[in-house]
Short mmCIF file of C-alpha atoms and ligand atoms in Angstrom, two decimals:
data_model
loop_
_atom_site.label_atom_id
_atom_site.label_comp_id
_atom_site.label_asym_id
_atom_site.label_seq_id
_atom_site.Cartn_x
_atom_site.Cartn_y
_atom_site.Cartn_z
CA MET A 1 -15.92 13.00 -7.27
CA PRO A 2 -15.47 11.73 -4.15
CA ALA A 3 -15.68 8.01 -4.00
CA ILE A 4 -17.39 8.38 -0.58
CA ASP A 5 -18.09 10.63 1.31
CA LEU A 6 -19.88 10.28 5.12
CA GLN A 7 -21.36 14.21 6.97
CA GLU A 8 -22.19 13.72 10.80
CA VAL A 9 -23.03 10.09 10.71
CA THR A 10 -24.19 8.53 13.28
CA LYS A 11 -25.35 4.98 14.18
CA ARG A 12 -26.98 4.38 17.43
CA TYR A 13 -27.39 0.72 18.43
CA GLY A 14 -30.18 1.55 21.26
CA ALA A 15 -28.09 3.77 23.91
CA VAL A 16 -25.01 2.53 22.17
CA ALA A 17 -23.23 5.26 19.85
CA ALA A 18 -21.11 2.54 17.72
CA LEU A 19 -20.78 5.94 15.36
CA ASP A 20 -20.97 9.57 16.64
CA GLY A 21 -21.12 12.36 14.52
CA VAL A 22 -18.43 10.84 11.73
CA SER A 23 -17.29 13.29 8.49
CA LEU A 24 -15.16 11.17 6.50
CA THR A 25 -13.90 12.10 2.54
CA VAL A 26 -12.48 9.09 0.65
CA GLU A 27 -11.35 9.97 -3.00
CA ALA A 28 -11.47 7.53 -5.64
CA GLY A 29 -8.68 5.89 -5.96
CA GLU A 30 -7.41 6.18 -2.62
CA TRP A 31 -6.20 3.71 -0.10
CA LEU A 32 -7.43 4.57 2.87
CA ALA A 33 -6.79 2.20 6.63
CA VAL A 34 -9.25 2.36 8.92
CA MET A 35 -7.57 1.97 12.98
CA GLY A 36 -8.56 1.46 16.34
CA PRO A 37 -9.66 -0.46 19.12
CA SER A 38 -12.41 -3.35 19.08
CA GLY A 39 -15.72 -1.72 19.65
CA SER A 40 -14.49 1.53 18.49
CA GLY A 41 -17.03 1.33 15.91
CA LYS A 42 -14.56 0.35 12.61
CA THR A 43 -16.53 -2.46 11.35
CA THR A 44 -20.06 -0.22 11.44
CA LEU A 45 -18.25 2.20 9.60
CA VAL A 46 -17.26 0.04 6.65
CA ASN A 47 -20.88 -1.50 6.47
CA LEU A 48 -22.44 2.03 6.23
CA MET A 49 -19.79 2.61 3.77
CA GLY A 50 -21.02 -0.82 2.09
CA CYS A 51 -25.12 -0.23 2.35
CA LEU A 52 -24.87 -3.46 4.43
CA ASP A 53 -26.55 -0.85 7.32
CA THR A 54 -27.95 2.50 7.40
CA PRO A 55 -27.17 5.72 9.26
CA THR A 56 -29.43 6.81 12.25
CA THR A 57 -28.52 10.51 11.30
CA GLY A 58 -26.20 11.64 8.89
CA SER A 59 -26.05 11.27 5.17
CA VAL A 60 -23.65 8.58 2.99
CA LEU A 61 -22.91 9.32 0.04
CA ILE A 62 -20.96 7.25 -2.42
CA ALA A 63 -20.22 7.53 -5.87
CA ASP A 64 -21.89 10.79 -5.34
CA VAL A 65 -25.67 8.77 -5.31
CA ASP A 66 -26.98 9.91 -1.90
CA VAL A 67 -27.82 5.81 -1.13
CA SER A 68 -30.13 6.67 1.99
CA SER A 69 -33.46 7.15 -0.49
CA TYR A 70 -32.67 3.75 -1.95
CA THR A 71 -34.75 0.99 -1.20
CA ARG A 72 -33.48 -2.48 -0.61
CA GLY A 73 -33.22 -3.81 -3.83
CA GLN A 74 -32.02 -0.68 -4.97
CA LEU A 75 -29.40 -1.04 -2.46
CA THR A 76 -28.69 -4.34 -3.50
CA ARG A 77 -28.52 -3.62 -7.02
CA PHE A 78 -26.10 -0.64 -6.41
CA ARG A 79 -23.92 -2.63 -4.13
CA ALA A 80 -23.37 -5.86 -6.53
CA GLU A 81 -22.12 -3.62 -8.87
CA LYS A 82 -19.97 -0.35 -7.22
CA ILE A 83 -18.68 -2.94 -4.20
CA GLY A 84 -16.35 -5.43 -3.45
CA PHE A 85 -16.25 -7.04 0.38
CA VAL A 86 -13.61 -8.66 2.32
CA PHE A 87 -14.23 -9.86 5.41
CA GLN A 88 -11.80 -11.36 8.39
CA GLN A 89 -13.98 -14.29 8.45
CA PHE A 90 -14.18 -15.16 4.27
CA HIS A 91 -17.85 -15.70 4.59
CA LEU A 92 -17.79 -17.31 1.96
CA ILE A 93 -20.79 -20.14 1.80
CA PRO A 94 -19.58 -23.55 2.77
CA TYR A 95 -21.56 -26.24 0.44
CA LEU A 96 -20.53 -24.22 -2.87
CA THR A 97 -17.16 -24.63 -4.25
CA ALA A 98 -14.76 -22.06 -4.83
CA LEU A 99 -16.05 -21.60 -8.46
CA GLU A 100 -19.49 -21.38 -7.55
CA ASN A 101 -18.71 -19.20 -4.79
CA VAL A 102 -17.54 -16.40 -7.14
CA LEU A 103 -20.38 -17.63 -9.78
CA LEU A 104 -22.91 -16.54 -7.29
CA ALA A 105 -21.70 -13.24 -6.90
CA GLN A 106 -21.16 -12.72 -10.11
CA HIS A 107 -25.09 -14.13 -11.02
CA PHE A 108 -26.25 -11.25 -8.62
CA HIS A 109 -24.68 -8.62 -11.00
CA SER A 110 -25.39 -10.05 -14.36
CA LEU A 111 -25.36 -13.25 -16.27
CA THR A 112 -23.11 -15.54 -15.02
CA ASP A 113 -19.33 -16.53 -17.23
CA GLU A 114 -17.77 -18.97 -15.98
CA SER A 115 -14.36 -19.11 -18.24
CA GLU A 116 -15.07 -15.88 -16.46
CA ALA A 117 -14.87 -16.63 -12.85
CA ARG A 118 -11.97 -19.68 -13.97
CA ALA A 119 -9.94 -16.33 -14.52
CA ALA A 120 -10.92 -14.45 -11.09
CA LEU A 121 -9.86 -17.69 -9.44
CA ALA A 122 -6.39 -18.64 -11.70
CA ARG A 123 -5.42 -14.84 -11.27
CA VAL A 124 -5.59 -14.91 -6.84
CA GLY A 125 -3.50 -18.40 -8.42
CA LEU A 126 -6.76 -20.94 -7.45
CA ALA A 127 -6.96 -22.07 -10.78
CA GLU A 128 -5.92 -25.83 -9.52
CA ARG A 129 -8.80 -25.04 -6.75
CA ALA A 130 -12.22 -23.97 -8.46
CA GLU A 131 -13.63 -27.49 -7.41
CA HIS A 132 -12.92 -27.55 -3.74
CA LEU A 133 -15.13 -26.76 -1.48
CA PRO A 134 -14.33 -23.80 1.50
CA ALA A 135 -13.43 -26.43 4.11
CA GLN A 136 -11.12 -28.05 1.37
CA LEU A 137 -9.20 -24.67 1.34
CA SER A 138 -6.69 -23.18 4.02
CA GLY A 139 -7.56 -19.98 5.41
CA GLY A 140 -4.88 -18.27 3.12
CA GLU A 141 -6.83 -19.67 -0.06
CA GLN A 142 -10.41 -18.87 1.02
CA GLN A 143 -9.14 -15.73 1.53
CA ARG A 144 -8.53 -15.33 -2.07
CA VAL A 145 -11.58 -17.05 -3.00
CA SER A 146 -13.17 -13.94 -1.43
CA ILE A 147 -10.96 -11.20 -3.34
CA ALA A 148 -11.76 -13.19 -6.62
CA ARG A 149 -15.89 -12.90 -5.48
CA ALA A 150 -14.78 -9.31 -4.93
CA LEU A 151 -13.44 -8.72 -8.12
CA ILE A 152 -15.23 -10.54 -10.60
CA ASN A 153 -17.35 -7.50 -11.05
CA ASP A 154 -15.10 -5.24 -11.17
CA PRO A 155 -16.36 -2.88 -8.00
CA ALA A 156 -15.05 0.97 -8.40
CA ILE A 157 -14.97 0.45 -4.56
CA ILE A 158 -13.33 -2.48 -2.64
CA LEU A 159 -14.28 -3.07 1.61
CA ALA A 160 -12.20 -4.76 3.40
CA ASP A 161 -12.25 -5.80 6.94
CA GLU A 162 -9.55 -6.67 8.73
CA PRO A 163 -9.31 -9.07 5.13
CA THR A 164 -5.26 -10.28 6.98
CA GLY A 165 -7.00 -10.63 10.66
CA ASN A 166 -6.82 -14.39 10.21
CA LEU A 167 -4.19 -14.70 8.05
CA ASP A 168 -0.62 -16.39 8.39
CA GLU A 169 2.61 -14.23 7.38
CA LYS A 170 2.62 -15.28 4.02
CA ASN A 171 -0.83 -15.49 2.72
CA GLU A 172 -1.24 -11.79 4.60
CA GLU A 173 1.65 -10.64 1.69
CA ILE A 174 -0.16 -12.25 -1.25
CA VAL A 175 -3.32 -10.70 0.28
CA MET A 176 -2.18 -7.48 0.50
CA GLU A 177 -0.10 -7.89 -2.71
CA LEU A 178 -3.87 -8.55 -4.53
CA LEU A 179 -5.16 -5.56 -2.84
CA ARG A 180 -2.38 -3.32 -3.74
CA GLY A 181 -3.15 -4.89 -7.46
CA ALA A 182 -6.82 -3.40 -7.07
CA HIS A 183 -5.35 -0.51 -6.16
CA GLN A 184 -3.36 0.31 -8.53
CA ALA A 185 -5.91 -0.48 -11.59
CA GLY A 186 -7.23 2.62 -9.63
CA LYS A 187 -10.32 0.44 -7.24
CA THR A 188 -10.47 2.73 -3.81
CA ILE A 189 -10.32 0.55 -0.79
CA VAL A 190 -11.35 1.43 2.61
CA MET A 191 -9.78 -1.30 4.64
CA VAL A 192 -9.83 -2.08 8.81
CA THR A 193 -6.28 -2.92 10.41
CA HIS A 194 -5.12 -3.31 13.74
CA ASP A 195 -1.51 -4.44 11.87
CA PRO A 196 0.73 -1.10 11.66
CA THR A 197 2.33 -2.22 9.12
CA ILE A 198 -0.31 -3.15 7.01
CA ALA A 199 -1.88 0.36 7.38
CA ARG A 200 1.48 1.77 6.31
CA SER A 201 0.26 -0.09 2.41
CA ALA A 202 -2.94 2.83 2.58
CA GLY A 203 -1.80 6.13 1.71
CA ARG A 204 -4.19 7.32 4.61
CA ARG A 205 -5.32 6.15 7.86
CA ILE A 206 -7.82 7.18 10.20
CA GLU A 207 -8.39 5.99 13.84
CA LEU A 208 -11.40 5.75 15.78
CA HIS A 209 -12.13 5.66 19.69
CA HIS A 210 -15.62 5.49 20.96
CA GLY A 211 -16.68 6.01 17.31
CA ARG A 212 -15.21 9.27 15.97
CA ILE A 213 -12.62 9.94 14.17
CA SER A 214 -9.66 10.48 17.13
CA ASP A 215 -6.57 10.99 14.59
CA ILE A 216 -5.94 11.33 11.29
CA SER A 217 -2.36 10.53 8.99
CA ILE A 218 -0.87 10.81 5.37
CA PHE A 219 1.51 8.81 4.80
CA GLY A 220 4.32 9.21 1.70
CA GLY A 221 7.35 9.57 2.70
CA GLY A 222 8.63 6.69 4.87
CA ASP A 223 8.19 4.02 2.89
CA GLU A 224 9.92 5.69 -0.43
CA GLU A 225 12.91 6.65 2.07
CA GLN A 226 13.12 2.86 2.16
CA LEU A 227 13.21 2.28 -1.08
CA ASP A 228 15.69 5.02 -1.34
CA GLU A 229 17.80 3.29 0.73
CA ILE A 230 18.08 -0.49 -0.46
CA LEU A 231 19.09 1.28 -3.89
CA GLU A 232 21.77 3.65 -2.66
CA GLN A 233 22.99 -0.11 -1.22
CA LEU A 234 22.98 -1.66 -4.35
CA TRP A 235 25.12 0.85 -6.26
CA LEU A 236 27.76 0.75 -3.55
CA ARG A 237 27.45 -3.11 -3.98
CA ARG A 238 28.17 -2.75 -7.84
CA GLU A 239 30.68 0.03 -6.61
CA ASN A 240 32.86 -2.35 -4.59
CA ASP A 241 31.75 -5.51 -6.88
CA GLU A 242 29.84 -7.58 -4.51
CA PRO A 243 27.12 -9.49 -5.30
CA ALA A 244 23.45 -8.10 -3.71
CA HIS A 245 21.40 -10.99 -2.03
CA GLN A 246 17.90 -9.59 -0.61
CA GLU A 247 19.29 -11.53 2.92
CA THR A 248 22.68 -9.14 2.81
CA LEU A 249 21.67 -6.35 2.27
CA ARG A 250 20.19 -3.86 5.72
CA ILE A 251 16.05 -3.24 5.49
CA THR A 252 14.92 -2.32 8.25
CA GLY A 253 11.88 1.19 7.83
CA PRO A 254 7.93 0.61 7.18
CA LEU A 255 8.11 -2.36 4.72
CA SER A 256 8.68 -5.37 5.38
CA ALA A 257 12.07 -6.46 3.44
CA MET A 258 10.02 -8.74 1.23
CA ARG A 259 7.39 -6.07 0.11
CA ALA A 260 10.09 -3.33 -0.06
CA ILE A 261 11.83 -6.06 -2.48
CA GLU A 262 8.71 -6.25 -4.41
CA THR A 263 7.57 -2.84 -4.56
CA LEU A 264 11.07 -1.93 -6.11
CA LEU A 265 10.36 -5.36 -8.72
CA ARG A 266 7.41 -4.05 -9.87
CA ARG A 267 8.22 -0.82 -10.10
CA GLY A 268 11.33 -2.51 -12.48
CA TRP A 269 13.96 -0.01 -9.99
CA ILE A 270 15.33 -3.88 -10.01
CA SER A 271 15.53 -7.10 -11.56
CA ARG A 272 16.50 -10.32 -10.03
CA ALA A 273 18.42 -12.90 -11.52
CA GLY A 274 19.32 -16.37 -9.41
CA GLY A 275 18.25 -14.18 -6.18
CA ARG A 276 21.03 -11.87 -6.93
CA LEU A 277 19.44 -8.27 -7.39
CA ALA A 278 20.75 -5.44 -9.60
CA LEU A 279 19.66 -1.99 -10.17
CA ALA A 280 17.72 -1.55 -13.45
CA GLY A 281 16.11 1.52 -15.54
CA ALA A 282 15.02 4.49 -13.77
CA GLY A 283 15.85 2.39 -10.24
CA GLU A 284 19.31 3.22 -11.69
CA ARG A 285 18.76 6.95 -12.54
CA ARG A 286 17.65 7.67 -8.87
CA ALA A 287 19.93 5.88 -7.32
CA ALA A 288 22.66 7.38 -8.72
CA ASP A 289 21.21 10.87 -7.72
CA ILE A 290 20.88 9.62 -4.09
CA ILE A 291 24.71 8.65 -4.24
CA ARG A 292 25.45 12.37 -5.72
CA ARG A 293 23.61 13.49 -3.15
CA HIS A 294 24.99 11.91 0.04
CA ARG A 295 28.93 11.93 -2.02
CA LEU A 296 28.36 16.10 -2.59
CA ALA A 297 26.72 16.61 0.89
CA GLU A 298 30.02 15.07 1.97
CA VAL A 299 32.56 17.19 0.51
CA LEU A 300 30.11 20.34 1.12
CA PHE A 301 30.76 19.43 5.01
CA SER A 302 34.48 18.50 4.71
CA ASP A 303 35.10 20.92 2.84
CA THR A 304 33.31 24.11 3.01
CA PHE A 305 32.63 23.23 7.10
CA GLN A 306 35.19 21.61 8.27
CA LEU A 307 33.31 18.74 9.82
CA ARG A 308 36.58 16.00 9.90
CA ASP A 309 34.31 13.23 12.67
CA GLU A 310 33.22 10.49 10.41
CA SER A 311 29.70 9.52 12.22
CA GLU A 312 28.83 12.70 12.13
CA LEU A 313 29.70 13.36 8.15
CA GLU A 314 27.85 10.50 7.73
CA ALA A 315 25.07 10.86 9.50
CA GLN A 316 24.44 14.59 8.39
CA ALA A 317 24.83 12.90 4.37
CA CYS A 318 22.38 10.28 5.06
CA GLN A 319 19.44 12.98 6.02
CA PHE A 320 20.64 15.94 3.21
CA GLU A 321 20.24 12.81 0.65
CA HIS A 322 16.40 12.19 1.34
CA ILE A 323 15.51 16.20 1.29
CA LEU A 324 17.64 17.43 -0.77
CA SER A 325 16.04 19.26 -3.87
CA PRO A 326 17.53 18.74 -7.58
CA GLU A 327 17.74 22.80 -7.71
CA ALA A 328 19.81 22.97 -4.51
CA THR A 329 21.39 19.65 -5.68
CA SER A 330 23.15 21.32 -8.46
CA ARG A 331 23.39 24.60 -6.53
CA ILE A 332 25.50 23.03 -4.28
CA CYS A 333 27.76 21.09 -7.06
CA ALA A 334 28.10 24.51 -8.93
CA PHE A 335 29.61 25.95 -6.08
CA LEU A 336 32.08 22.97 -4.95
CA GLN A 337 32.93 23.17 -8.95
CA HIS A 338 31.47 20.47 -9.71
CA PRO A 339 33.57 17.62 -7.16
CA ARG A 340 34.58 14.63 -9.10
CA GLN A 341 34.95 12.66 -5.99
CA CYS A 342 33.49 12.63 -2.15
CA PRO A 343 35.94 13.08 1.10
CA HIS A 344 36.70 8.89 0.89
CA GLY A 345 37.48 9.13 -3.39
CA SER A 346 34.24 7.31 -4.54
CA ALA A 347 33.27 8.88 -7.59
CA ILE A 348 30.69 11.28 -7.86
CA PRO A 349 28.04 10.44 -10.28
CA ARG A 350 27.96 13.53 -12.81
CA GLY A 351 24.60 15.46 -12.95
CA GLU A 352 23.06 17.80 -15.49
CA CYS A 353 24.67 20.83 -14.15
CA CYS A 354 28.59 19.14 -14.77
CA PRO A 355 30.28 20.58 -17.33
CA ARG A 356 30.58 17.25 -20.58
CA GLU A 357 34.19 15.91 -21.09
P1 LIG B 1 -15.37 -2.86 15.90
O1 LIG B 1 -15.42 -2.85 14.95
O2 LIG B 1 -14.44 -1.65 15.89
O3 LIG B 1 -14.60 -3.67 16.94
P2 LIG B 1 -18.16 -2.73 15.92
O4 LIG B 1 -18.39 -1.27 14.69
O5 LIG B 1 -18.15 -3.35 15.50
O6 LIG B 1 -16.37 -1.95 16.44
O7 LIG B 1 -18.86 -1.99 16.92
C1 LIG B 1 -18.74 -0.66 17.40
C2 LIG B 1 -19.70 -0.79 18.77
O8 LIG B 1 -21.70 -1.07 18.45
C3 LIG B 1 -19.78 -1.96 19.57
O9 LIG B 1 -19.80 -1.44 21.45
C4 LIG B 1 -20.54 -3.03 19.80
O10 LIG B 1 -20.99 -3.93 20.65
C5 LIG B 1 -21.98 -1.96 18.97
N1 LIG B 1 -22.69 -3.01 17.87
C6 LIG B 1 -22.01 -3.25 16.68
N2 LIG B 1 -22.80 -3.70 16.16
C7 LIG B 1 -23.97 -4.02 16.58
C8 LIG B 1 -25.72 -4.76 16.56
N3 LIG B 1 -25.85 -4.61 15.08
N4 LIG B 1 -26.29 -4.07 17.43
C9 LIG B 1 -26.04 -3.78 18.70
N5 LIG B 1 -24.61 -3.36 18.77
C10 LIG B 1 -23.92 -3.13 18.16
MG1 LIG B 2 -14.94 -5.13 13.47
#
């Protein structure tokens, strides 16, 4: 069952078609990024998904419910149960404390529970700020309060309209990490952003132009390749008895260095002690596989294809380490009679196919 299903949705404001025949399905648990120039209809789209607005024509189904038949009261109730909102401008009530802002959202849903609201603030790192008014909080802290507010009723869907638009880089990262946590907990996220790097956290991206979807792209691959390259560097450092710190690694790709390292730490693929990074758990095996593919490709190209140009050899091996399937790797390994060293004399990690010692 899709989380959100829009069919031929149009929204007109007088002569302006803010949305012009948009059909879009968001699967449960998906993270969708919505991009496009100012005025292209992003906010209108998110407001329709959040039942803050109704379409001029077309249908909007949220969690399989056709909300167009709902009365205002039913909509308010439905929204409080199913949807959490995060806005660029935070939209906190200025004369209520952080805690009261969260309690208010809880009140609309059910009974207020102060300890639950305090726990929600603690989860976004604001246990000590519960009694502060929004004006006494930084922009990043206000946005964290609004995330606590969005999550307090455990909604299935989070709609975030430029959630990092008013934040500096550090707070942007904190907010994105909270959204990533929500996504990992199974929430469906629709996030409007101008920033292509931020959009990369999503699994899919759509672009709006003049109220129409002009482009859809699916991510995946790019981020994983970047993570693999970090694992590979950690393997090489260890082989050479060199310490590895985040600052001394070459980290390029769609994710920021900090985000890439945090992803690896969260997955348990690396560990960090005193600033030093090391391979761990499944990261260890993954790194061995990458190094193995890389070095087998080097042997293949240098011995079998007589490729002698060093930089060409390296470039080819770098490509192959990402694209060889386990089966192809085993076949190449067998074909080369399970070599133990690459052309540069470094050890090739043993594979399943390799004869036991
Ligand atoms: P975006 O979020 O991509 O900047 P919006 O969805 O806010 O775009 O707006 C899309 C278009 O609809 C714009 O031309 C905007 O002026 C118009 N629009 C949005 N909301 C209203 C409204 N309440 N009344 C009139 N026009 C509106
Ligand atoms: Mg907008």
